[in-house]
Short mmCIF file of C-alpha atoms in Angstrom, two decimals:
data_model
loop_
_atom_site.label_atom_id
_atom_site.label_comp_id
_atom_site.label_asym_id
_atom_site.label_seq_id
_atom_site.Cartn_x
_atom_site.Cartn_y
_atom_site.Cartn_z
CA MET A 1343 -0.10 3.60 -16.67
CA SER A 1344 2.15 3.53 -19.73
CA SER A 1345 4.16 0.54 -18.34
CA GLU A 1346 0.93 -1.49 -18.45
CA ILE A 1347 0.11 -0.83 -22.11
CA PRO A 1348 0.38 -4.10 -23.96
CA LYS A 1349 2.74 -3.57 -26.95
CA LYS A 1350 0.60 -5.24 -29.51
CA GLU A 1351 -0.39 -4.24 -33.01
CA ARG A 1352 -3.50 -2.09 -33.29
CA LEU A 1353 -5.91 -1.78 -36.18
CA ASP A 1354 -5.26 1.07 -38.58
CA ARG A 1355 -7.75 3.69 -39.71
CA GLN A 1356 -8.81 1.86 -42.87
CA ILE A 1357 -9.40 -1.40 -40.99
CA MET A 1358 -11.40 0.40 -38.31
CA ALA A 1359 -13.58 1.91 -41.07
CA LEU A 1360 -13.97 -1.49 -42.62
CA ARG A 1361 -15.26 -2.82 -39.24
CA VAL A 1362 -17.64 0.13 -38.97
CA ALA A 1363 -19.09 -0.57 -42.37
CA LYS A 1364 -19.97 -4.16 -41.31
CA GLU A 1365 -22.62 -2.55 -39.08
CA PHE A 1366 -24.51 -1.18 -42.06
CA LYS A 1367 -27.59 -3.20 -42.89
CA ASP A 1368 -29.24 -3.37 -46.28
CA GLY A 1369 -31.35 -0.16 -46.75
CA ASN A 1370 -29.90 1.74 -43.75
CA VAL A 1371 -29.69 5.50 -43.93
CA VAL A 1372 -26.26 6.43 -42.50
CA ASN A 1373 -24.51 9.64 -41.55
CA LEU A 1374 -20.69 9.53 -41.39
CA GLY A 1375 -18.66 12.10 -39.44
CA ILE A 1376 -15.30 13.56 -40.37
CA GLY A 1377 -12.16 11.38 -40.25
CA ILE A 1378 -12.28 7.61 -39.85
CA PRO A 1379 -16.13 7.46 -40.07
CA GLY A 1380 -16.04 9.07 -43.49
CA LEU A 1381 -13.79 6.29 -44.78
CA ALA A 1382 -16.50 3.75 -44.08
CA ALA A 1383 -18.39 4.96 -47.19
CA ASN A 1384 -15.82 3.01 -49.23
CA PHE A 1385 -16.35 -0.32 -47.41
CA VAL A 1386 -20.08 -1.10 -47.72
CA PRO A 1387 -20.37 -4.93 -47.71
CA ALA A 1388 -21.18 -6.36 -51.11
CA GLY A 1389 -24.87 -6.75 -51.84
CA ARG A 1390 -26.00 -4.19 -49.36
CA GLU A 1391 -27.56 -0.87 -50.50
CA VAL A 1392 -26.75 1.88 -48.00
CA ILE A 1393 -27.98 5.48 -48.37
CA PHE A 1394 -25.50 8.00 -46.98
CA HIS A 1395 -26.71 11.26 -45.50
CA SER A 1396 -24.49 14.33 -45.01
CA GLU A 1397 -25.43 17.39 -42.94
CA ASN A 1398 -24.79 19.74 -45.84
CA GLY A 1399 -27.93 18.51 -47.57
CA VAL A 1400 -27.42 15.32 -49.51
CA LEU A 1401 -28.77 11.76 -49.38
CA GLY A 1402 -27.42 8.91 -51.52
CA TYR A 1403 -23.98 10.20 -52.45
CA GLY A 1404 -21.38 7.86 -53.89
CA GLU A 1405 -17.78 7.02 -53.01
CA ILE A 1406 -15.19 9.65 -52.04
CA THR A 1407 -13.32 10.72 -55.13
CA LEU A 1408 -9.60 10.91 -55.50
CA PRO A 1409 -8.18 14.32 -54.49
CA GLY A 1410 -8.66 16.88 -57.25
CA GLU A 1411 -10.99 14.75 -59.30
CA GLY A 1412 -14.28 15.83 -57.79
CA ASP A 1413 -16.81 18.62 -58.15
CA LEU A 1414 -16.58 21.17 -55.28
CA ASP A 1415 -20.38 21.51 -55.41
CA LEU A 1416 -20.63 17.82 -54.43
CA VAL A 1417 -18.99 17.29 -51.07
CA ASN A 1418 -19.64 15.50 -47.79
CA ALA A 1419 -19.76 17.35 -44.50
CA GLY A 1420 -15.97 17.00 -44.19
CA GLY A 1421 -15.52 18.79 -47.46
CA GLN A 1422 -14.30 15.69 -49.37
CA THR A 1423 -15.60 15.54 -52.93
CA VAL A 1424 -17.89 12.54 -53.50
CA LYS A 1425 -19.27 10.83 -56.54
CA ARG A 1426 -22.69 11.47 -58.07
CA ALA A 1427 -24.90 8.38 -57.76
CA PRO A 1428 -28.30 7.31 -59.00
CA GLY A 1429 -31.08 8.27 -56.50
CA MET A 1430 -29.21 10.96 -54.79
CA CYS A 1431 -30.99 14.20 -53.82
CA PHE A 1432 -30.13 17.59 -52.37
CA PHE A 1433 -31.98 19.65 -49.75
CA SER A 1434 -31.62 22.67 -47.46
CA HIS A 1435 -30.01 22.70 -44.07
CA ASP A 1436 -33.27 22.85 -42.11
CA GLU A 1437 -34.48 19.83 -44.10
CA SER A 1438 -31.22 18.04 -43.49
CA PHE A 1439 -31.70 18.35 -39.73
CA SER A 1440 -35.35 17.41 -39.89
CA ILE A 1441 -33.94 14.12 -41.19
CA VAL A 1442 -31.46 13.95 -38.32
CA ARG A 1443 -33.63 15.19 -35.39
CA GLY A 1444 -36.81 13.54 -36.62
CA GLY A 1445 -35.46 10.03 -36.26
CA HIS A 1446 -35.05 9.26 -39.95
CA LEU A 1447 -31.37 8.23 -39.65
CA ASP A 1448 -30.68 4.61 -38.88
CA ILE A 1449 -27.03 5.05 -37.95
CA SER A 1450 -24.70 7.90 -37.16
CA VAL A 1451 -20.96 7.27 -36.92
CA MET A 1452 -18.62 9.79 -35.34
CA GLY A 1453 -15.36 10.13 -33.42
CA ALA A 1454 -14.94 10.96 -29.77
CA TYR A 1455 -12.53 12.21 -27.10
CA GLN A 1456 -14.32 10.21 -24.38
CA VAL A 1457 -17.22 7.82 -23.95
CA SER A 1458 -18.48 6.93 -20.45
CA GLU A 1459 -19.74 3.56 -19.29
CA LYS A 1460 -23.28 4.91 -19.48
CA GLY A 1461 -22.78 5.89 -23.11
CA ASP A 1462 -22.30 9.60 -22.48
CA LEU A 1463 -20.36 11.24 -25.33
CA ALA A 1464 -17.78 14.01 -25.21
CA ASN A 1465 -16.48 14.91 -28.65
CA TYR A 1466 -16.66 18.64 -29.39
CA MET A 1467 -14.45 20.54 -26.98
CA VAL A 1468 -10.82 20.11 -28.01
CA PRO A 1469 -9.36 19.21 -24.64
CA GLU A 1470 -5.94 20.92 -24.87
CA ARG A 1471 -7.35 24.11 -26.53
CA GLN A 1472 -10.54 24.68 -24.50
CA VAL A 1473 -12.42 25.66 -27.63
CA GLY A 1474 -14.57 23.49 -29.76
CA THR A 1475 -17.05 23.07 -32.53
CA ILE A 1476 -20.47 21.54 -31.81
CA GLY A 1477 -21.41 21.45 -35.49
CA GLY A 1478 -23.97 18.71 -36.18
CA ALA A 1479 -22.65 16.34 -33.53
CA MET A 1480 -25.27 17.13 -30.89
CA ASP A 1481 -28.20 16.83 -33.30
CA LEU A 1482 -26.82 13.55 -34.62
CA ALA A 1483 -26.16 12.12 -31.12
CA PHE A 1484 -29.69 12.94 -30.01
CA GLY A 1485 -31.40 12.06 -33.27
CA ALA A 1486 -29.91 8.90 -34.79
CA LYS A 1487 -31.48 5.58 -33.97
CA LYS A 1488 -28.04 4.02 -33.46
CA LEU A 1489 -24.88 5.90 -32.60
CA ILE A 1490 -21.54 4.21 -33.33
CA ILE A 1491 -18.34 5.81 -32.03
CA VAL A 1492 -15.04 4.95 -33.77
CA MET A 1493 -11.86 6.09 -32.07
CA ASN A 1494 -8.47 5.02 -30.78
CA HIS A 1495 -8.94 3.19 -27.53
CA THR A 1496 -6.56 5.45 -25.59
CA THR A 1497 -5.04 8.89 -26.05
CA LYS A 1498 -1.52 9.34 -27.51
CA GLU A 1499 -0.30 9.59 -23.92
CA GLY A 1500 -1.96 6.30 -23.07
CA ASP A 1501 -4.80 7.76 -21.03
CA TYR A 1502 -8.25 6.20 -20.97
CA ARG A 1503 -10.82 7.35 -23.48
CA ILE A 1504 -13.46 4.88 -22.34
CA VAL A 1505 -14.06 6.25 -18.85
CA LYS A 1506 -16.37 5.97 -15.80
CA LYS A 1507 -17.41 9.57 -16.24
CA CYS A 1508 -16.60 12.04 -19.01
CA HIS A 1509 -14.30 14.92 -17.86
CA TYR A 1510 -14.97 17.00 -20.99
CA HIS A 1511 -18.09 18.90 -22.02
CA LEU A 1512 -20.79 16.45 -23.05
CA THR A 1513 -22.09 16.33 -26.57
CA ALA A 1514 -25.05 14.26 -25.38
CA PRO A 1515 -25.75 12.05 -22.39
CA LYS A 1516 -26.54 8.30 -22.73
CA CYS A 1517 -26.46 8.24 -26.53
CA VAL A 1518 -23.69 5.81 -27.61
CA ASP A 1519 -24.73 2.30 -28.64
CA LEU A 1520 -21.45 0.81 -30.01
CA ILE A 1521 -17.78 1.68 -29.61
CA ILE A 1522 -15.33 0.46 -32.25
CA THR A 1523 -11.73 1.09 -31.40
CA ASP A 1524 -8.29 0.12 -32.67
CA ILE A 1525 -8.33 -2.90 -30.28
CA ALA A 1526 -11.93 -3.76 -29.51
CA VAL A 1527 -15.65 -3.61 -30.20
CA ILE A 1528 -17.74 -2.74 -27.21
CA GLU A 1529 -21.49 -2.50 -26.84
CA VAL A 1530 -23.10 -0.04 -24.43
CA THR A 1531 -25.93 -1.82 -22.55
CA LYS A 1532 -28.07 -1.09 -19.49
CA LYS A 1533 -25.89 -3.55 -17.51
CA GLY A 1534 -22.66 -1.87 -18.59
CA LEU A 1535 -20.03 -2.08 -21.33
CA VAL A 1536 -19.99 -5.49 -23.01
CA LEU A 1537 -16.76 -6.50 -24.78
CA LYS A 1538 -17.79 -8.34 -27.90
CA GLU A 1539 -14.70 -8.46 -30.07
CA VAL A 1540 -10.96 -7.95 -29.69
CA ALA A 1541 -8.30 -7.15 -32.28
CA PRO A 1542 -6.10 -9.99 -33.47
CA GLY A 1543 -3.55 -10.92 -30.79
CA TRP A 1544 -5.36 -9.07 -28.03
CA THR A 1545 -7.07 -10.65 -25.04
CA PRO A 1546 -10.03 -9.34 -23.03
CA GLU A 1547 -7.58 -8.76 -20.18
CA ASP A 1548 -5.37 -6.56 -22.41
CA VAL A 1549 -8.41 -4.49 -23.39
CA GLN A 1550 -9.56 -4.15 -19.80
CA LYS A 1551 -6.15 -2.72 -18.78
CA LEU A 1552 -6.74 0.16 -21.22
CA THR A 1553 -10.39 0.68 -20.21
CA GLU A 1554 -11.31 2.54 -16.98
CA PRO A 1555 -14.76 1.03 -16.26
CA LYS A 1556 -15.20 -2.72 -15.71
CA LEU A 1557 -15.92 -4.56 -18.95
CA ILE A 1558 -18.40 -7.38 -19.12
CA VAL A 1559 -16.83 -9.99 -21.45
CA ALA A 1560 -19.51 -11.36 -23.77
CA PRO A 1561 -19.85 -15.22 -23.65
CA HIS A 1562 -18.98 -15.36 -27.29
CA CYS A 1563 -16.28 -12.64 -27.31
CA ARG A 1564 -14.19 -13.26 -30.41
CA GLU A 1565 -11.56 -11.84 -32.61
CA ILE A 1566 -12.76 -8.94 -34.80
CA GLU A 1567 -14.04 -10.33 -38.06
CA LEU A 1568 -13.02 -8.22 -40.98
CA MET A 1569 -13.96 -10.23 -44.00
CA MET B 29 -43.80 48.37 -63.64
CA PRO B 30 -42.09 45.01 -63.95
CA VAL B 31 -40.70 43.64 -60.70
CA ASN B 32 -36.93 43.86 -60.88
CA LYS B 33 -34.81 42.84 -57.92
CA ILE B 34 -31.57 42.79 -59.88
CA VAL B 35 -28.86 45.08 -58.50
CA ALA B 36 -25.96 46.13 -60.67
CA SER B 37 -23.03 45.71 -58.22
CA PHE B 38 -22.02 44.06 -55.00
CA ASP B 39 -21.20 47.41 -53.44
CA GLU B 40 -24.69 48.68 -54.27
CA ALA B 41 -26.24 45.45 -52.93
CA VAL B 42 -24.76 46.02 -49.41
CA ALA B 43 -24.79 49.82 -49.44
CA ASP B 44 -27.39 50.11 -46.61
CA ILE B 45 -25.79 47.70 -44.15
CA GLN B 46 -24.76 49.74 -41.15
CA ASP B 47 -22.50 49.25 -38.17
CA GLY B 48 -24.01 46.93 -35.56
CA ALA B 49 -26.25 45.11 -38.05
CA VAL B 50 -27.22 41.45 -37.55
CA ILE B 51 -26.10 39.53 -40.67
CA MET B 52 -26.93 35.99 -41.71
CA VAL B 53 -24.38 34.44 -44.06
CA GLY B 54 -25.31 31.31 -46.01
CA GLY B 55 -23.27 28.34 -46.99
CA PHE B 56 -21.62 25.63 -44.97
CA GLY B 57 -17.96 24.60 -44.89
CA THR B 58 -16.65 24.94 -48.42
CA VAL B 59 -16.33 28.38 -49.98
CA VAL B 60 -18.26 27.50 -53.16
CA SER B 61 -21.43 27.49 -51.04
CA MET B 62 -20.87 31.01 -49.73
CA PRO B 63 -21.73 34.54 -50.87
CA SER B 64 -18.03 35.41 -51.26
CA CYS B 65 -18.44 38.58 -53.34
CA LEU B 66 -21.09 39.99 -50.95
CA LEU B 67 -18.67 39.33 -48.04
CA GLU B 68 -15.87 41.16 -49.94
CA ALA B 69 -18.23 44.13 -50.61
CA LEU B 70 -19.31 44.23 -46.98
CA ASP B 71 -15.68 44.26 -45.91
CA ARG B 72 -14.86 47.03 -48.40
CA LYS B 73 -17.68 49.10 -46.88
CA GLY B 74 -15.82 48.98 -43.57
CA VAL B 75 -18.74 48.15 -41.26
CA LYS B 76 -18.05 47.38 -37.59
CA ASN B 77 -19.61 45.60 -34.63
CA LEU B 78 -21.56 43.10 -36.71
CA THR B 79 -23.46 40.25 -35.18
CA THR B 80 -23.09 37.37 -37.61
CA VAL B 81 -25.18 34.23 -37.96
CA SER B 82 -23.41 31.47 -39.89
CA ASN B 83 -22.52 27.79 -39.79
CA SER B 84 -18.74 28.31 -39.62
CA SER B 85 -16.31 31.14 -38.92
CA GLY B 86 -14.13 30.60 -41.92
CA PHE B 87 -10.95 28.95 -42.95
CA GLY B 88 -9.50 31.90 -44.93
CA ALA B 89 -9.05 32.75 -48.59
CA ASP B 90 -5.58 31.15 -48.81
CA VAL B 91 -7.07 27.68 -48.11
CA TRP B 92 -9.61 28.07 -50.94
CA ARG B 93 -7.16 29.68 -53.44
CA MET B 94 -5.07 26.51 -53.05
CA GLN B 95 -8.13 24.47 -54.06
CA GLY B 96 -8.62 26.66 -57.12
CA ALA B 97 -11.59 28.74 -55.96
CA LYS B 98 -12.12 31.79 -58.14
CA PHE B 99 -14.02 33.55 -55.31
CA PRO B 100 -12.08 32.45 -52.22
CA GLU B 101 -13.49 34.63 -49.39
CA ASP B 102 -15.42 33.05 -46.56
CA MET B 103 -16.39 34.37 -43.07
CA ASP B 104 -12.70 34.82 -42.34
CA ILE B 105 -12.66 38.15 -44.25
CA LEU B 106 -14.98 39.65 -41.63
CA VAL B 107 -13.11 37.84 -38.78
CA ARG B 108 -9.55 38.86 -39.69
CA ASN B 109 -10.58 42.46 -40.35
CA GLY B 110 -12.21 42.82 -36.99
CA ARG B 111 -15.72 43.47 -38.23
CA ILE B 112 -17.55 41.05 -35.86
CA LYS B 113 -18.65 41.80 -32.34
CA LYS B 114 -20.62 38.62 -31.79
CA ALA B 115 -20.88 35.40 -33.74
CA ILE B 116 -23.87 33.06 -33.48
CA VAL B 117 -22.28 30.00 -35.02
CA SER B 118 -22.29 26.20 -35.06
CA ALA B 119 -18.79 25.30 -36.19
CA PRO B 120 -16.48 28.15 -35.15
CA VAL B 121 -13.12 26.45 -34.96
CA SER B 122 -11.31 23.55 -36.68
CA ALA B 123 -9.95 20.46 -34.95
CA MET B 124 -7.15 20.47 -37.56
CA TYR B 125 -5.66 23.98 -37.13
CA VAL B 126 -6.16 27.29 -35.35
CA ASN B 127 -8.21 29.72 -37.51
CA ASN B 128 -8.38 33.51 -37.06
CA PHE B 129 -11.68 33.24 -35.21
CA GLU B 130 -10.06 31.04 -32.52
CA LYS B 131 -7.29 33.63 -32.07
CA LEU B 132 -9.83 36.42 -31.50
CA LEU B 133 -11.88 34.15 -29.22
CA ARG B 134 -8.86 33.37 -27.04
CA ALA B 135 -7.89 37.01 -26.94
CA GLY B 136 -11.43 37.93 -25.75
CA LYS B 137 -11.98 40.09 -28.81
CA VAL B 138 -15.20 38.46 -29.97
CA GLU B 139 -18.33 37.14 -28.31
CA ILE B 140 -19.70 33.73 -29.24
CA GLU B 141 -23.02 31.91 -28.97
CA MET B 142 -22.39 28.41 -30.11
CA VAL B 143 -25.51 26.61 -31.36
CA PRO B 144 -26.01 22.99 -32.45
CA GLN B 145 -26.24 23.00 -36.25
CA GLY B 146 -29.78 21.75 -36.57
CA THR B 147 -31.00 24.10 -33.87
CA LEU B 148 -29.29 26.94 -35.68
CA ALA B 149 -30.98 25.95 -38.95
CA GLU B 150 -34.40 25.67 -37.22
CA ARG B 151 -34.00 28.98 -35.30
CA VAL B 152 -33.31 30.63 -38.68
CA ARG B 153 -36.23 28.86 -40.30
CA ALA B 154 -38.51 29.89 -37.35
CA ALA B 155 -37.68 33.57 -38.00
CA LYS B 156 -38.52 33.14 -41.68
CA ALA B 157 -41.76 31.23 -40.92
CA GLY B 158 -43.09 33.52 -38.18
CA ILE B 159 -42.72 30.95 -35.42
CA GLY B 160 -42.25 32.37 -31.96
CA GLY B 161 -40.26 29.51 -30.57
CA PHE B 162 -40.05 25.71 -30.57
CA TYR B 163 -38.91 22.79 -28.44
CA VAL B 164 -36.03 20.46 -29.28
CA PRO B 165 -34.43 17.63 -27.27
CA VAL B 166 -30.97 18.50 -28.63
CA GLY B 167 -28.80 20.01 -25.85
CA ILE B 168 -30.49 18.43 -22.80
CA GLY B 169 -27.81 17.46 -20.29
CA THR B 170 -25.22 19.72 -21.95
CA VAL B 171 -24.03 23.34 -21.68
CA ILE B 172 -26.66 24.24 -24.31
CA GLU B 173 -29.50 23.81 -21.77
CA GLU B 174 -28.17 26.59 -19.45
CA GLY B 175 -30.75 29.32 -18.92
CA LYS B 176 -33.39 27.71 -21.19
CA GLU B 177 -36.94 26.73 -20.37
CA LYS B 178 -37.42 22.91 -20.19
CA LYS B 179 -40.63 21.08 -20.95
CA VAL B 180 -41.52 17.42 -20.82
CA ILE B 181 -43.58 16.41 -23.81
CA ASP B 182 -44.74 12.79 -24.15
CA GLY B 183 -42.29 11.76 -21.49
CA ARG B 184 -39.21 13.36 -23.15
CA GLU B 185 -37.42 16.48 -22.08
CA TYR B 186 -37.16 19.37 -24.52
CA LEU B 187 -35.59 22.84 -24.50
CA LEU B 188 -37.28 26.00 -25.70
CA GLU B 189 -35.37 27.58 -28.58
CA LEU B 190 -36.19 31.02 -30.04
CA PRO B 191 -35.99 32.39 -33.59
CA ILE B 192 -32.90 34.32 -34.67
CA LYS B 193 -33.98 37.58 -36.28
CA ALA B 194 -31.60 39.48 -38.55
CA ASP B 195 -31.31 42.64 -40.54
CA PHE B 196 -29.76 41.15 -43.66
CA ALA B 197 -29.23 37.63 -45.04
CA LEU B 198 -26.40 37.25 -47.55
CA ILE B 199 -26.83 34.01 -49.51
CA HIS B 200 -25.40 32.32 -52.58
CA ALA B 201 -27.34 30.52 -55.30
CA TYR B 202 -26.59 29.06 -58.71
CA LYS B 203 -29.16 30.83 -60.86
CA GLY B 204 -31.72 33.54 -60.18
CA ASP B 205 -34.22 35.66 -62.08
CA ARG B 206 -35.50 39.23 -61.70
CA TRP B 207 -38.29 38.06 -59.33
CA GLY B 208 -35.69 36.54 -57.04
CA ASN B 209 -36.55 32.92 -57.75
CA LEU B 210 -33.45 30.81 -57.05
CA ILE B 211 -31.98 27.40 -57.75
CA TYR B 212 -28.82 25.93 -56.22
CA ARG B 213 -26.17 23.50 -57.31
CA GLY B 214 -25.41 20.22 -55.52
CA THR B 215 -24.33 20.45 -51.91
CA SER B 216 -23.88 24.21 -52.14
CA ARG B 217 -27.52 24.65 -51.13
CA THR B 218 -27.02 24.24 -47.34
CA PHE B 219 -27.99 27.27 -45.26
CA ASN B 220 -28.77 29.44 -48.29
CA PRO B 221 -32.41 28.59 -48.88
CA THR B 222 -32.96 28.32 -45.08
CA MET B 223 -31.77 31.93 -44.57
CA ALA B 224 -33.59 33.31 -47.61
CA GLY B 225 -36.46 35.30 -46.15
CA ALA B 226 -35.28 34.94 -42.54
CA ALA B 227 -33.90 38.51 -42.38
CA ARG B 228 -35.56 41.87 -43.03
CA VAL B 229 -33.62 42.05 -46.32
CA THR B 230 -32.26 39.04 -48.23
CA ILE B 231 -29.51 39.59 -50.81
CA ALA B 232 -28.74 36.70 -53.23
CA GLU B 233 -25.37 36.44 -54.98
CA VAL B 234 -25.86 34.20 -58.00
CA ASP B 235 -23.54 32.61 -60.56
CA GLU B 236 -25.89 33.58 -63.30
CA ILE B 237 -29.02 35.68 -63.85
CA VAL B 238 -31.56 34.17 -66.24
CA GLU B 239 -34.65 35.49 -67.97
CA LEU B 240 -37.96 35.24 -66.09
CA GLY B 241 -39.55 31.95 -67.10
CA GLU B 242 -36.28 30.18 -67.79
CA LEU B 243 -36.17 28.42 -64.41
CA ASP B 244 -38.34 25.34 -64.25
CA PRO B 245 -41.18 26.14 -61.76
CA GLU B 246 -40.99 22.51 -60.52
CA ALA B 247 -37.32 22.99 -59.69
CA ILE B 248 -37.25 26.43 -58.08
CA VAL B 249 -36.02 25.96 -54.51
CA THR B 250 -36.36 29.48 -53.11
CA PRO B 251 -39.53 31.31 -54.20
CA GLY B 252 -38.71 34.92 -55.16
CA VAL B 253 -40.93 36.25 -52.44
CA TYR B 254 -38.16 35.58 -49.92
CA VAL B 255 -35.52 37.51 -51.92
CA ASP B 256 -35.10 41.26 -52.13
CA ARG B 257 -31.94 41.74 -54.22
CA VAL B 258 -30.19 39.62 -56.77
CA VAL B 259 -26.60 40.31 -57.90
CA ALA B 260 -24.57 38.24 -60.40
CA ARG B 261 -20.97 37.09 -60.15
CA PRO B 262 -18.81 38.12 -63.08
CA ARG B 263 -18.23 34.73 -64.69
CA GLU B 264 -19.47 31.81 -66.70
CA CYS B 265 -20.51 28.75 -64.69
CA PRO B 266 -20.16 25.10 -65.65
CA ALA B 267 -23.39 23.29 -66.41
CA PRO B 268 -24.60 21.08 -63.58
#
């Protein structure tokens, strides 16, 4: 399918994280996964107070520090040092997952290898290595009120990542609410996948070419707003 | 006789851990949360066929030395020296690179039971709290549900999960006293207080031993009743 891939500019990691952060509402409790999701901590819209949770037992941590400037006893789940902030608190791992499993998290953001049109998520078994790490992903996928996936729209080889049915081991079935990619924003609904936003220069037809299941184009589908 | 759980050395602290023991190891991803000196002592003892219960399977001391860790050993010291028969673990491998555990796994030299992190924490907590089992929704519709009892409660499907019982729990804390009361520092708390008391014997490696009464009773995280041995690292620690 590589001949069909539109050669247009895609959003970079920072911009994707910026778009993720626009989903955070004032007062939300949010867990950010490793990679692009973690970057979203630095893009909370002005005037909104967001409380970040990390699996390793912290609520209310501050921005990610510059490399080498942090305290190793103050890290997010990805091991990045973060800043101390007013209101933050620490707790044990069982408490941390009572927060996750008990429905106390408003939003969880993580990456994925594949998402199906029903919102099934596959993101722990590294496809080419046939090993994987479940970590906190299953608990988060089952427990968070809203699950946002942020990922590149296709693989490096140009294969679909938004698929009719996941080929990889599932992290959780029917759990994804919103998919933010380097070319589109797609909502998972009972009727199917609804294309809500496209990256600058992209059309809904371009996005459809890189998406296996049929997309429903939202009546007000627009260019991704970043500011 | 005053209660005194303080042990003089790491080797003495692990002296009765035998081949085939089930060992919980506290901490999370970064080495500063882990009982590094106890892991070194356990490795020196030369035990084999351990079943380990831990969040991760280690990145290796080289990674942590580069970050300036004074005590750089994580689970990798048991992995690379072939001391583990079976790992009950949540995050065994890294998406970024191939660790020693992954090499053993691919070579068929270690057994694995991968457990979702929250379920792992709760199975450990259940052992500590005397709970015979519990139901969680996590894992329904995935490989985790294989072989497990399912139950519908209030219209939602759940899996029965059982406690993980262990012989020893090796944990790391910031400060401890001779009763075994412990406090932690920042995000290095993680699995340490969860595992304290979940095994037959809990051994706490602390940055500093303080006099009884010095820890604020309002701030003690792990009550000493869960801890059997306390052993101090040889160093001064920065104030929190």
